[in-house]
């Protein structure tokens, strides 16, 4: 693996930790908005080595977790169509909808196939011309351009039996929604590395300016995370609110222009619903008019009864960073990785699953 | 879910130039000994580049210079401070 050992160097980590302790005076709350950061912070014991005045809060950084129950219900409804093959990333299989899950539907005979890439879904569509193949398009800006590229490929190849249920969600509008919500104190954001590979660090400039909050884009190794925390501490101690990139090997200020152009070409922005955060303006994508032939919602009846949330499940509050999993009455009792009640326990990158696995 | 794994581009699909209207420029990539087809339509990758691969697509070319420089700068800075 490339450039992993040096970003796991114990001695360098120790020095950065000492530096954080020496510099950090104020009580600060840093939110990470990326499930991979959440897991890395736990796996590497980062919280345990920080001074007690620094709190790390997990935000809505797991795409599976922020997928709304109604979106799961629509996916389940699609899977019950007799001529449909559902293709999905595996993370979504066990997420509970109002009454069922994709996993239960598969057990009942629905043709649901877990794929590694949307390219696999295109191949399945090509190989099964008598079926309609629907891809469940979840994910943030990291994943959305891959779906856009697949739609372009389907169009140019003349594939008529491929559809996408576009459920993508966009990170900067969610960060702003959290800040404007008013029930959460956040002093700095650790911004997601691979989302930012696509959208560029410049995407956070409005957040820093409107809310005077520093944003540091971080990689995923322990040195990356510690460096990012140190950079945030430095800014906060000096009263600054800048966008900085720690993860320079994978992120630029401008982002991936090819990927952004493809997204722009295929998608329009739209309002979308997030679990825990409700509807956020211009925080999602829908297919543009010229690509509507691939829009699942145009080709299938997706009307569903009003979605029902599990009473007592606090995933919504956990995704906003307002409570920790330990404060949820279901956590470790009725809700555990073997029997997840809410999506934050389903996904390996969910806050509850990470707490369950790593927090004694 | 936004996990991306580094891989080295070994071969880019023959005869397939970049075409704005088409997705699906395929390449062969080496994931530390395991070879797999990836899609490189989102990046301007060349053979020999290390790319970050997410869900079968290269999403960014890894900047090797920055990878080394970030570590070196931190080492230098920490040497000066302590």
Short mmCIF file of C-alpha atoms in Angstrom, two decimals:
data_model
loop_
_atom_site.label_atom_id
_atom_site.label_comp_id
_atom_site.label_asym_id
_atom_site.label_seq_id
_atom_site.Cartn_x
_atom_site.Cartn_y
_atom_site.Cartn_z
CA UNK A 1 0.00 0.00 0.00
CA UNK A 2 1.19 3.44 -0.87
CA UNK A 3 2.10 5.97 1.84
CA UNK A 4 0.54 4.14 4.74
CA UNK A 5 3.48 3.34 7.01
CA UNK A 6 4.69 6.90 7.33
CA UNK A 7 1.18 8.04 8.23
CA UNK A 8 1.07 5.43 11.01
CA UNK A 9 4.42 6.36 12.54
CA UNK A 10 4.21 6.03 16.31
CA UNK A 11 6.97 8.49 17.14
CA UNK A 12 5.58 11.20 14.90
CA UNK A 13 2.11 10.61 16.36
CA UNK A 14 3.50 10.99 19.88
CA UNK A 15 5.12 14.30 19.00
CA UNK A 16 1.94 15.69 17.45
CA UNK A 17 -0.03 14.62 20.52
CA UNK A 18 2.47 16.47 22.76
CA UNK A 19 2.12 19.50 20.55
CA UNK A 20 -1.69 19.41 20.78
CA UNK A 21 -1.46 19.22 24.59
CA UNK A 22 0.95 22.15 24.68
CA UNK A 23 -1.14 24.37 22.40
CA UNK A 24 -4.73 23.61 23.29
CA UNK A 25 -6.16 25.85 26.02
CA UNK A 26 -9.78 26.49 25.06
CA UNK A 27 -12.62 24.00 25.42
CA UNK A 28 -13.44 23.05 21.82
CA UNK A 29 -15.81 20.73 20.01
CA UNK A 30 -14.68 19.36 16.65
CA UNK A 31 -17.16 17.54 14.42
CA UNK A 32 -16.12 14.96 11.84
CA UNK A 33 -18.57 14.55 8.97
CA UNK A 34 -17.26 11.29 7.57
CA UNK A 35 -17.93 7.73 8.69
CA UNK A 36 -14.42 6.66 7.74
CA UNK A 37 -13.04 9.33 10.09
CA UNK A 38 -15.41 8.15 12.83
CA UNK A 39 -14.05 4.61 12.54
CA UNK A 40 -10.42 5.73 12.28
CA UNK A 41 -10.77 7.89 15.40
CA UNK A 42 -12.06 4.90 17.35
CA UNK A 43 -9.73 2.30 15.88
CA UNK A 44 -6.68 4.40 16.66
CA UNK A 45 -7.85 5.48 20.11
CA UNK A 46 -7.55 9.16 19.17
CA UNK A 47 -10.02 10.37 21.81
CA UNK A 48 -7.97 8.74 24.56
CA UNK A 49 -4.82 10.67 23.72
CA UNK A 50 -6.38 14.14 23.46
CA UNK A 51 -6.58 16.63 26.30
CA UNK A 52 -9.97 16.64 28.04
CA UNK A 53 -10.83 20.11 26.69
CA UNK A 54 -11.10 18.73 23.12
CA UNK A 55 -14.32 16.89 22.29
CA UNK A 56 -14.71 15.00 19.02
CA UNK A 57 -18.33 14.81 17.86
CA UNK A 58 -19.52 12.48 15.09
CA UNK A 59 -21.85 14.08 12.58
CA UNK A 60 -23.95 12.90 9.62
CA UNK A 61 -20.99 11.34 7.78
CA UNK A 62 -22.36 7.92 6.93
CA UNK A 63 -24.44 7.85 3.73
CA UNK A 64 -26.32 4.72 4.76
CA UNK A 65 -27.22 6.28 8.10
CA UNK A 66 -28.61 9.50 6.65
CA UNK A 67 -30.76 7.63 4.11
CA UNK A 68 -34.33 8.30 5.22
CA UNK A 69 -36.73 5.49 6.13
CA UNK A 70 -39.05 6.53 3.27
CA UNK A 71 -36.17 6.04 0.84
CA UNK A 72 -35.63 2.50 2.16
CA UNK A 73 -39.38 1.87 1.86
CA UNK A 74 -39.32 2.96 -1.80
CA UNK A 75 -36.36 0.64 -2.48
CA UNK A 76 -38.27 -2.24 -0.87
CA UNK A 77 -41.33 -1.47 -2.98
CA UNK A 78 -39.16 -1.57 -6.12
CA UNK A 79 -37.69 -4.93 -5.11
CA UNK A 80 -41.20 -6.43 -5.09
CA UNK A 81 -41.75 -5.74 -8.80
CA UNK A 82 -41.61 -9.13 -10.54
CA UNK A 83 -39.33 -8.07 -13.40
CA UNK A 84 -36.90 -6.00 -11.35
CA UNK A 85 -33.34 -6.76 -10.25
CA UNK A 86 -32.22 -4.41 -7.49
CA UNK A 87 -28.51 -3.66 -7.43
CA UNK A 88 -27.07 -1.96 -4.36
CA UNK A 89 -24.00 -1.38 -2.26
CA UNK A 90 -24.02 -3.97 0.51
CA UNK A 91 -24.26 -1.42 3.32
CA UNK A 92 -27.92 -0.77 2.54
CA UNK A 93 -29.12 -4.38 2.82
CA UNK A 94 -29.80 -4.50 6.54
CA UNK A 95 -31.09 -0.97 7.06
CA UNK A 96 -34.59 -1.29 8.49
CA UNK A 97 -37.43 0.37 6.62
CA UNK A 98 -40.86 0.88 8.19
CA UNK A 99 -41.70 -2.83 8.10
CA UNK A 100 -38.98 -4.71 6.24
CA UNK A 101 -35.43 -4.47 4.93
CA UNK A 102 -33.81 -5.35 1.61
CA UNK A 103 -32.23 -8.35 3.30
CA UNK A 104 -35.64 -9.66 4.38
CA UNK A 105 -37.02 -9.07 0.89
CA UNK A 106 -34.13 -11.03 -0.60
CA UNK A 107 -34.83 -13.87 1.82
CA UNK A 108 -38.43 -13.77 0.57
CA UNK A 109 -37.29 -14.23 -3.01
CA UNK A 110 -36.66 -10.72 -4.36
CA UNK A 111 -33.77 -10.50 -6.82
CA UNK A 112 -31.44 -8.14 -4.97
CA UNK A 113 -27.77 -8.18 -5.83
CA UNK A 114 -24.95 -6.55 -3.91
CA UNK A 115 -22.44 -4.89 -6.23
CA UNK A 116 -19.03 -3.35 -5.62
CA UNK A 117 -19.46 -0.71 -8.30
CA UNK A 118 -22.25 0.81 -10.37
CA UNK A 119 -20.31 -0.57 -13.37
CA UNK A 120 -21.37 -4.05 -12.18
CA UNK A 121 -25.01 -2.93 -12.28
CA UNK A 122 -24.58 -1.85 -15.91
CA UNK A 123 -23.17 -5.29 -16.74
CA UNK A 124 -26.12 -6.98 -15.02
CA UNK A 125 -28.49 -4.82 -17.10
CA UNK A 126 -26.68 -5.77 -20.32
CA UNK A 127 -26.78 -9.47 -19.42
CA UNK A 128 -30.48 -9.44 -18.44
CA UNK A 129 -32.32 -7.57 -21.20
CA UNK A 130 -35.69 -9.07 -20.16
CA UNK A 131 -35.37 -7.54 -16.67
CA UNK A 132 -35.38 -3.97 -15.41
CA UNK A 133 -32.27 -3.29 -13.33
CA UNK A 134 -32.49 -0.58 -10.68
CA UNK A 135 -29.39 0.73 -8.94
CA UNK A 136 -29.91 2.32 -5.52
CA UNK A 137 -27.79 5.46 -5.80
CA UNK A 138 -26.76 6.28 -2.26
CA UNK A 139 -23.62 8.12 -1.24
CA UNK A 140 -22.12 11.56 -0.96
CA UNK A 141 -20.13 13.54 -3.53
CA UNK A 142 -17.48 10.78 -3.61
CA UNK A 143 -19.94 8.31 -5.08
CA UNK A 144 -22.28 10.58 -7.08
CA UNK A 145 -19.86 11.13 -10.02
CA UNK A 146 -19.48 7.35 -10.45
CA UNK A 147 -23.25 7.09 -10.84
CA UNK A 148 -23.26 10.04 -13.25
CA UNK A 149 -20.56 8.32 -15.33
CA UNK A 150 -22.63 5.14 -15.38
CA UNK A 151 -25.69 7.03 -16.61
CA UNK A 152 -23.61 8.52 -19.43
CA UNK A 153 -22.31 5.05 -20.26
CA UNK A 154 -25.84 3.57 -20.30
CA UNK A 155 -26.98 6.39 -22.56
CA UNK A 156 -24.12 6.02 -25.03
CA UNK A 157 -24.45 2.21 -25.06
CA UNK A 158 -28.21 2.45 -25.60
CA UNK A 159 -29.01 0.42 -22.47
CA UNK A 160 -32.76 0.79 -21.92
CA UNK A 161 -33.32 -1.45 -18.89
CA UNK A 162 -31.06 0.39 -16.42
CA UNK A 163 -32.54 2.79 -13.85
CA UNK A 164 -31.19 4.70 -10.88
CA UNK A 165 -33.05 5.67 -7.73
CA UNK A 166 -30.96 8.75 -7.03
CA UNK A 167 -30.63 9.21 -3.26
CA UNK A 168 -27.35 11.13 -3.18
CA UNK A 169 -26.74 13.71 -0.50
CA UNK A 170 -24.32 16.62 -0.42
CA UNK A 171 -22.10 17.44 2.55
CA UNK A 172 -21.67 21.26 2.59
CA UNK A 173 -25.45 21.96 2.76
CA UNK A 174 -25.70 19.48 5.68
CA UNK A 175 -22.88 21.27 7.51
CA UNK A 176 -24.72 24.55 7.11
CA UNK A 177 -28.01 22.97 8.24
CA UNK A 178 -26.31 21.72 11.41
CA UNK A 179 -24.85 25.13 12.16
CA UNK A 180 -28.08 27.00 11.49
CA UNK A 181 -30.10 24.50 13.58
CA UNK A 182 -28.93 26.20 16.75
CA UNK A 183 -29.08 23.17 19.10
CA UNK A 184 -25.47 22.18 18.63
CA UNK A 185 -22.23 23.92 19.49
CA UNK A 186 -19.47 23.14 16.99
CA UNK A 187 -16.18 25.05 16.94
CA UNK A 188 -14.49 23.36 13.98
CA UNK A 189 -15.07 20.81 11.23
CA UNK A 190 -12.79 17.96 10.26
CA UNK A 191 -13.88 17.69 6.64
CA UNK A 192 -14.08 14.42 4.70
CA UNK A 193 -11.05 13.51 2.58
CA UNK A 194 -12.61 11.78 -0.38
CA UNK A 195 -15.74 13.90 -0.65
CA UNK A 196 -13.33 16.82 -0.89
CA UNK A 197 -11.17 15.05 -3.50
CA UNK A 198 -14.20 15.60 -5.71
CA UNK A 199 -15.65 18.96 -4.62
CA UNK A 200 -12.41 20.68 -3.57
CA UNK A 201 -11.62 22.39 -0.29
CA UNK A 202 -12.93 25.69 -1.70
CA UNK A 203 -16.43 24.28 -1.17
CA UNK A 204 -16.11 25.01 2.55
CA UNK A 205 -15.21 28.68 2.17
CA UNK A 206 -18.86 29.81 2.53
CA UNK A 207 -19.16 27.81 5.79
CA UNK A 208 -16.02 29.38 7.26
CA UNK A 209 -17.15 32.84 6.24
CA UNK A 210 -20.80 32.65 7.27
CA UNK A 211 -20.27 30.91 10.59
CA UNK A 212 -16.64 31.82 11.39
CA UNK A 213 -15.73 28.16 11.84
CA UNK A 214 -12.44 26.62 10.72
CA UNK A 215 -12.54 23.65 8.34
CA UNK A 216 -9.61 21.26 7.89
CA UNK A 217 -9.78 18.49 5.29
CA UNK A 218 -8.23 15.34 6.73
CA UNK A 219 -6.95 11.99 5.53
CA UNK A 220 -7.74 8.73 7.26
CA UNK A 221 -4.56 7.49 8.90
CA UNK A 222 -3.76 8.30 12.55
CA UNK A 223 -1.13 10.91 11.62
CA UNK A 224 -3.63 12.55 9.26
CA UNK A 225 -6.28 12.82 11.95
CA UNK A 226 -3.86 14.10 14.60
CA UNK A 227 -2.41 16.68 12.22
CA UNK A 228 -5.89 17.87 11.32
CA UNK A 229 -6.82 18.22 15.00
CA UNK A 230 -3.63 20.16 15.62
CA UNK A 231 -4.35 22.47 12.67
CA UNK A 232 -7.87 23.10 14.03
CA UNK A 233 -6.50 23.75 17.53
CA UNK A 234 -4.01 26.27 16.15
CA UNK A 235 -6.73 28.11 14.25
CA UNK A 236 -9.14 28.11 17.18
CA UNK A 237 -6.52 29.30 19.68
CA UNK A 238 -5.73 32.19 17.35
CA UNK A 239 -9.37 32.96 16.59
CA UNK A 240 -9.06 32.12 12.89
CA UNK A 241 -11.61 30.48 10.60
CA UNK A 242 -9.84 29.28 7.46
CA UNK A 243 -10.14 26.34 5.11
CA UNK A 244 -6.98 24.23 5.27
CA UNK A 245 -6.02 20.93 3.67
CA UNK A 246 -4.13 18.38 5.73
CA UNK A 247 -4.77 15.59 3.17
CA UNK A 248 -2.77 17.21 0.39
CA UNK A 249 -1.87 13.93 -1.26
CA UNK A 250 -5.51 13.38 -2.20
CA UNK A 251 -7.20 16.78 -2.15
CA UNK A 252 -6.80 20.11 -3.89
CA UNK A 253 -8.50 23.45 -3.34
CA UNK A 254 -10.27 23.21 -6.71
CA UNK A 255 -11.33 19.55 -6.60
CA UNK A 256 -11.68 17.05 -9.43
CA UNK A 257 -12.93 19.14 -12.34
CA UNK A 258 -13.73 16.13 -14.54
CA UNK A 259 -15.88 14.58 -11.83
CA UNK A 260 -17.67 17.86 -11.08
CA UNK A 261 -18.33 18.41 -14.79
CA UNK A 262 -19.87 14.95 -15.12
CA UNK A 263 -22.11 15.54 -12.08
CA UNK A 264 -23.12 18.93 -13.46
CA UNK A 265 -23.92 17.33 -16.80
CA UNK A 266 -26.16 14.60 -15.41
CA UNK A 267 -27.70 15.97 -12.21
CA UNK A 268 -29.67 18.99 -11.07
CA UNK A 269 -29.60 20.00 -7.41
CA UNK A 270 -32.79 19.39 -5.44
CA UNK A 271 -34.08 19.49 -1.88
CA UNK A 272 -33.80 16.15 -0.15
CA UNK A 273 -34.65 14.56 3.17
CA UNK A 274 -31.94 13.43 5.60
CA UNK A 275 -32.57 11.15 8.52
CA UNK A 276 -32.26 13.27 11.64
CA UNK A 277 -31.93 16.55 9.79
CA UNK A 278 -35.17 16.63 7.78
CA UNK A 279 -35.41 18.32 4.40
CA UNK A 280 -32.33 20.36 3.52
CA UNK A 281 -32.53 22.81 0.65
CA UNK A 282 -30.44 21.93 -2.43
CA UNK A 283 -28.70 19.07 -0.62
CA UNK A 284 -29.48 16.31 -3.12
CA UNK A 285 -29.38 15.41 -6.79
CA UNK A 286 -31.97 14.42 -9.38
CA UNK A 287 -31.37 13.39 -12.98
CA UNK A 288 -31.57 16.18 -15.55
CA UNK A 289 -34.40 16.19 -18.11
CA UNK A 290 -32.26 14.63 -20.84
CA UNK A 291 -31.44 11.64 -18.59
CA UNK A 292 -34.91 11.07 -17.11
CA UNK A 293 -35.23 7.77 -19.03
CA UNK A 294 -32.94 6.37 -16.31
CA UNK A 295 -34.90 7.85 -13.38
CA UNK A 296 -36.54 5.07 -11.36
CA UNK A 297 -39.17 7.46 -10.02
CA UNK A 298 -40.39 8.19 -13.56
CA UNK A 299 -40.72 4.54 -14.58
CA UNK A 300 -42.14 3.00 -11.41
CA UNK A 301 -44.92 3.85 -8.98
CA UNK A 302 -43.00 4.78 -5.84
CA UNK A 303 -45.95 5.98 -3.76
CA UNK A 304 -45.68 4.52 -0.26
CA UNK A 305 -47.55 4.90 3.03
CA UNK A 306 -46.07 7.40 5.47
CA UNK A 307 -42.80 5.99 6.80
CA UNK A 308 -42.73 4.81 10.41
CA UNK A 309 -39.68 5.29 12.62
CA UNK A 310 -38.91 2.85 15.41
CA UNK A 311 -40.05 4.43 18.68
CA UNK A 312 -37.10 5.09 20.96
CA UNK A 313 -34.45 4.97 18.22
CA UNK A 314 -32.26 8.06 18.55
CA UNK A 315 -30.34 7.77 15.26
CA UNK A 316 -31.65 11.19 14.22
CA UNK A 317 -30.23 12.93 17.30
CA UNK A 318 -27.01 10.91 17.07
CA UNK A 319 -26.52 11.98 13.43
CA UNK A 320 -26.86 15.61 14.49
CA UNK A 321 -24.26 15.06 17.20
CA UNK A 322 -26.75 16.15 19.87
CA UNK A 323 -26.53 12.88 21.82
CA UNK A 324 -24.01 10.02 21.92
CA UNK A 325 -25.06 6.40 21.35
CA UNK A 326 -24.67 5.63 25.05
CA UNK A 327 -27.53 8.05 25.73
CA UNK A 328 -29.93 6.10 23.49
CA UNK A 329 -32.17 3.78 25.57
CA UNK A 330 -31.92 1.02 22.93
CA UNK A 331 -28.11 1.03 22.60
CA UNK A 332 -26.54 -2.34 23.55
CA UNK A 333 -29.95 -3.52 24.79
CA UNK A 334 -32.41 -4.12 21.96
CA UNK A 335 -30.08 -2.51 19.38
CA UNK A 336 -26.78 -4.22 18.62
CA UNK A 337 -24.88 -5.22 15.44
CA UNK A 338 -26.64 -8.62 15.38
CA UNK A 339 -30.04 -6.96 15.65
CA UNK A 340 -29.74 -3.34 14.54
CA UNK A 341 -32.79 -1.17 15.17
CA UNK A 342 -31.46 1.96 13.49
CA UNK A 343 -29.08 2.54 10.58
CA UNK A 344 -26.26 3.94 12.74
CA UNK A 345 -25.89 0.40 14.15
CA UNK A 346 -26.18 -1.27 10.73
CA UNK A 347 -23.35 0.35 8.84
CA UNK A 348 -19.83 -0.49 9.98
CA UNK A 349 -19.18 3.25 9.65
CA UNK A 350 -22.22 4.21 11.68
CA UNK A 351 -21.58 6.04 14.94
CA UNK A 352 -23.44 3.45 17.02
CA UNK A 353 -21.63 0.50 15.42
CA UNK A 354 -18.27 2.21 16.03
CA UNK A 355 -19.16 2.94 19.67
CA UNK A 356 -20.36 -0.62 20.12
CA UNK A 357 -17.19 -2.12 18.70
CA UNK A 358 -14.56 0.13 20.21
CA UNK A 359 -16.01 1.78 23.32
CA UNK A 360 -15.85 -0.49 26.37
CA UNK B 1 -18.59 4.42 2.68
CA UNK B 2 -16.40 6.99 0.96
CA UNK B 3 -13.45 4.68 1.41
CA UNK B 4 -10.93 4.88 -1.42
CA UNK B 5 -7.99 2.55 -1.87
CA UNK B 6 -4.73 3.37 -3.65
CA UNK B 7 -3.92 1.40 -6.79
CA UNK B 8 -1.38 1.72 -9.58
CA UNK B 9 -2.67 2.11 -13.14
CA UNK B 10 -1.10 -0.68 -15.21
CA UNK B 11 -2.94 -0.39 -18.51
CA UNK B 12 -5.52 1.97 -19.96
CA UNK B 13 -8.22 0.67 -22.32
CA UNK B 14 -6.77 0.56 -25.81
CA UNK B 15 -8.07 2.98 -28.40
CA UNK B 16 -10.52 4.62 -26.01
CA UNK B 17 -9.82 8.30 -25.95
CA UNK B 18 -11.65 10.64 -23.63
CA UNK B 19 -15.07 11.45 -24.93
CA UNK B 20 -17.23 13.87 -22.97
CA UNK B 21 -20.42 12.13 -24.01
CA UNK B 22 -19.28 8.68 -22.93
CA UNK B 23 -18.62 7.29 -19.53
CA UNK B 24 -16.69 4.12 -19.08
CA UNK B 25 -12.98 4.53 -19.84
CA UNK B 26 -11.63 1.30 -18.37
CA UNK B 27 -8.17 0.54 -17.05
CA UNK B 28 -6.33 -2.28 -15.35
CA UNK B 29 -5.06 -1.43 -11.89
CA UNK B 30 -2.76 -3.14 -9.42
CA UNK B 31 -4.00 -3.17 -5.81
CA UNK B 32 -0.79 -4.31 -4.10
CA UNK B 33 -0.59 -7.48 -6.18
CA UNK B 34 -4.27 -7.94 -7.00
CA UNK B 35 -5.25 -6.86 -10.50
CA UNK B 36 -8.72 -5.44 -11.16
CA UNK B 37 -10.51 -3.48 -13.83
CA UNK B 38 -11.35 0.08 -12.81
CA UNK B 39 -13.03 3.00 -14.53
CA UNK B 40 -10.80 6.04 -15.11
CA UNK B 41 -13.30 8.35 -16.80
CA UNK B 42 -13.26 10.78 -13.85
CA UNK B 43 -9.49 11.44 -13.91
CA UNK B 44 -6.74 12.10 -16.46
CA UNK B 45 -4.66 9.15 -15.32
CA UNK B 46 -1.67 7.71 -17.15
CA UNK B 47 -0.02 4.33 -16.82
CA UNK B 48 2.15 4.33 -13.69
CA UNK B 49 0.02 6.83 -11.74
CA UNK B 50 -1.26 5.92 -8.31
CA UNK B 51 -4.97 6.63 -8.10
CA UNK B 52 -7.50 6.54 -5.25
CA UNK B 53 -10.18 4.02 -6.19
CA UNK B 54 -13.70 4.30 -4.80
CA UNK B 55 -16.43 1.84 -5.83
CA UNK B 56 -14.51 0.81 -8.94
CA UNK B 57 -13.74 4.35 -10.11
CA UNK B 58 -10.50 6.30 -9.82
CA UNK B 59 -11.61 9.52 -8.11
CA UNK B 60 -8.24 11.26 -7.81
CA UNK B 61 -4.62 10.86 -8.82
CA UNK B 62 -2.51 10.63 -5.70
CA UNK B 63 -0.01 13.42 -5.38
CA UNK B 64 3.14 11.54 -4.39
CA UNK B 65 5.16 14.69 -3.97
CA UNK B 66 2.63 16.05 -1.49
CA UNK B 67 2.47 12.70 0.31
CA UNK B 68 6.18 12.86 1.06
CA UNK B 69 6.29 16.58 1.60
CA UNK B 70 3.47 16.64 4.17
CA UNK B 71 5.36 14.18 6.37
CA UNK B 72 8.72 15.93 5.89
CA UNK B 73 7.31 19.36 6.73
CA UNK B 74 5.78 18.03 9.92
CA UNK B 75 8.98 16.33 10.94
CA UNK B 76 10.90 19.54 10.38
CA UNK B 77 8.38 21.65 12.24
CA UNK B 78 8.33 19.28 15.20
CA UNK B 79 12.15 19.18 15.30
CA UNK B 80 12.20 22.96 15.63
CA UNK B 81 9.57 23.05 18.36
CA UNK B 82 11.06 20.51 20.73
#
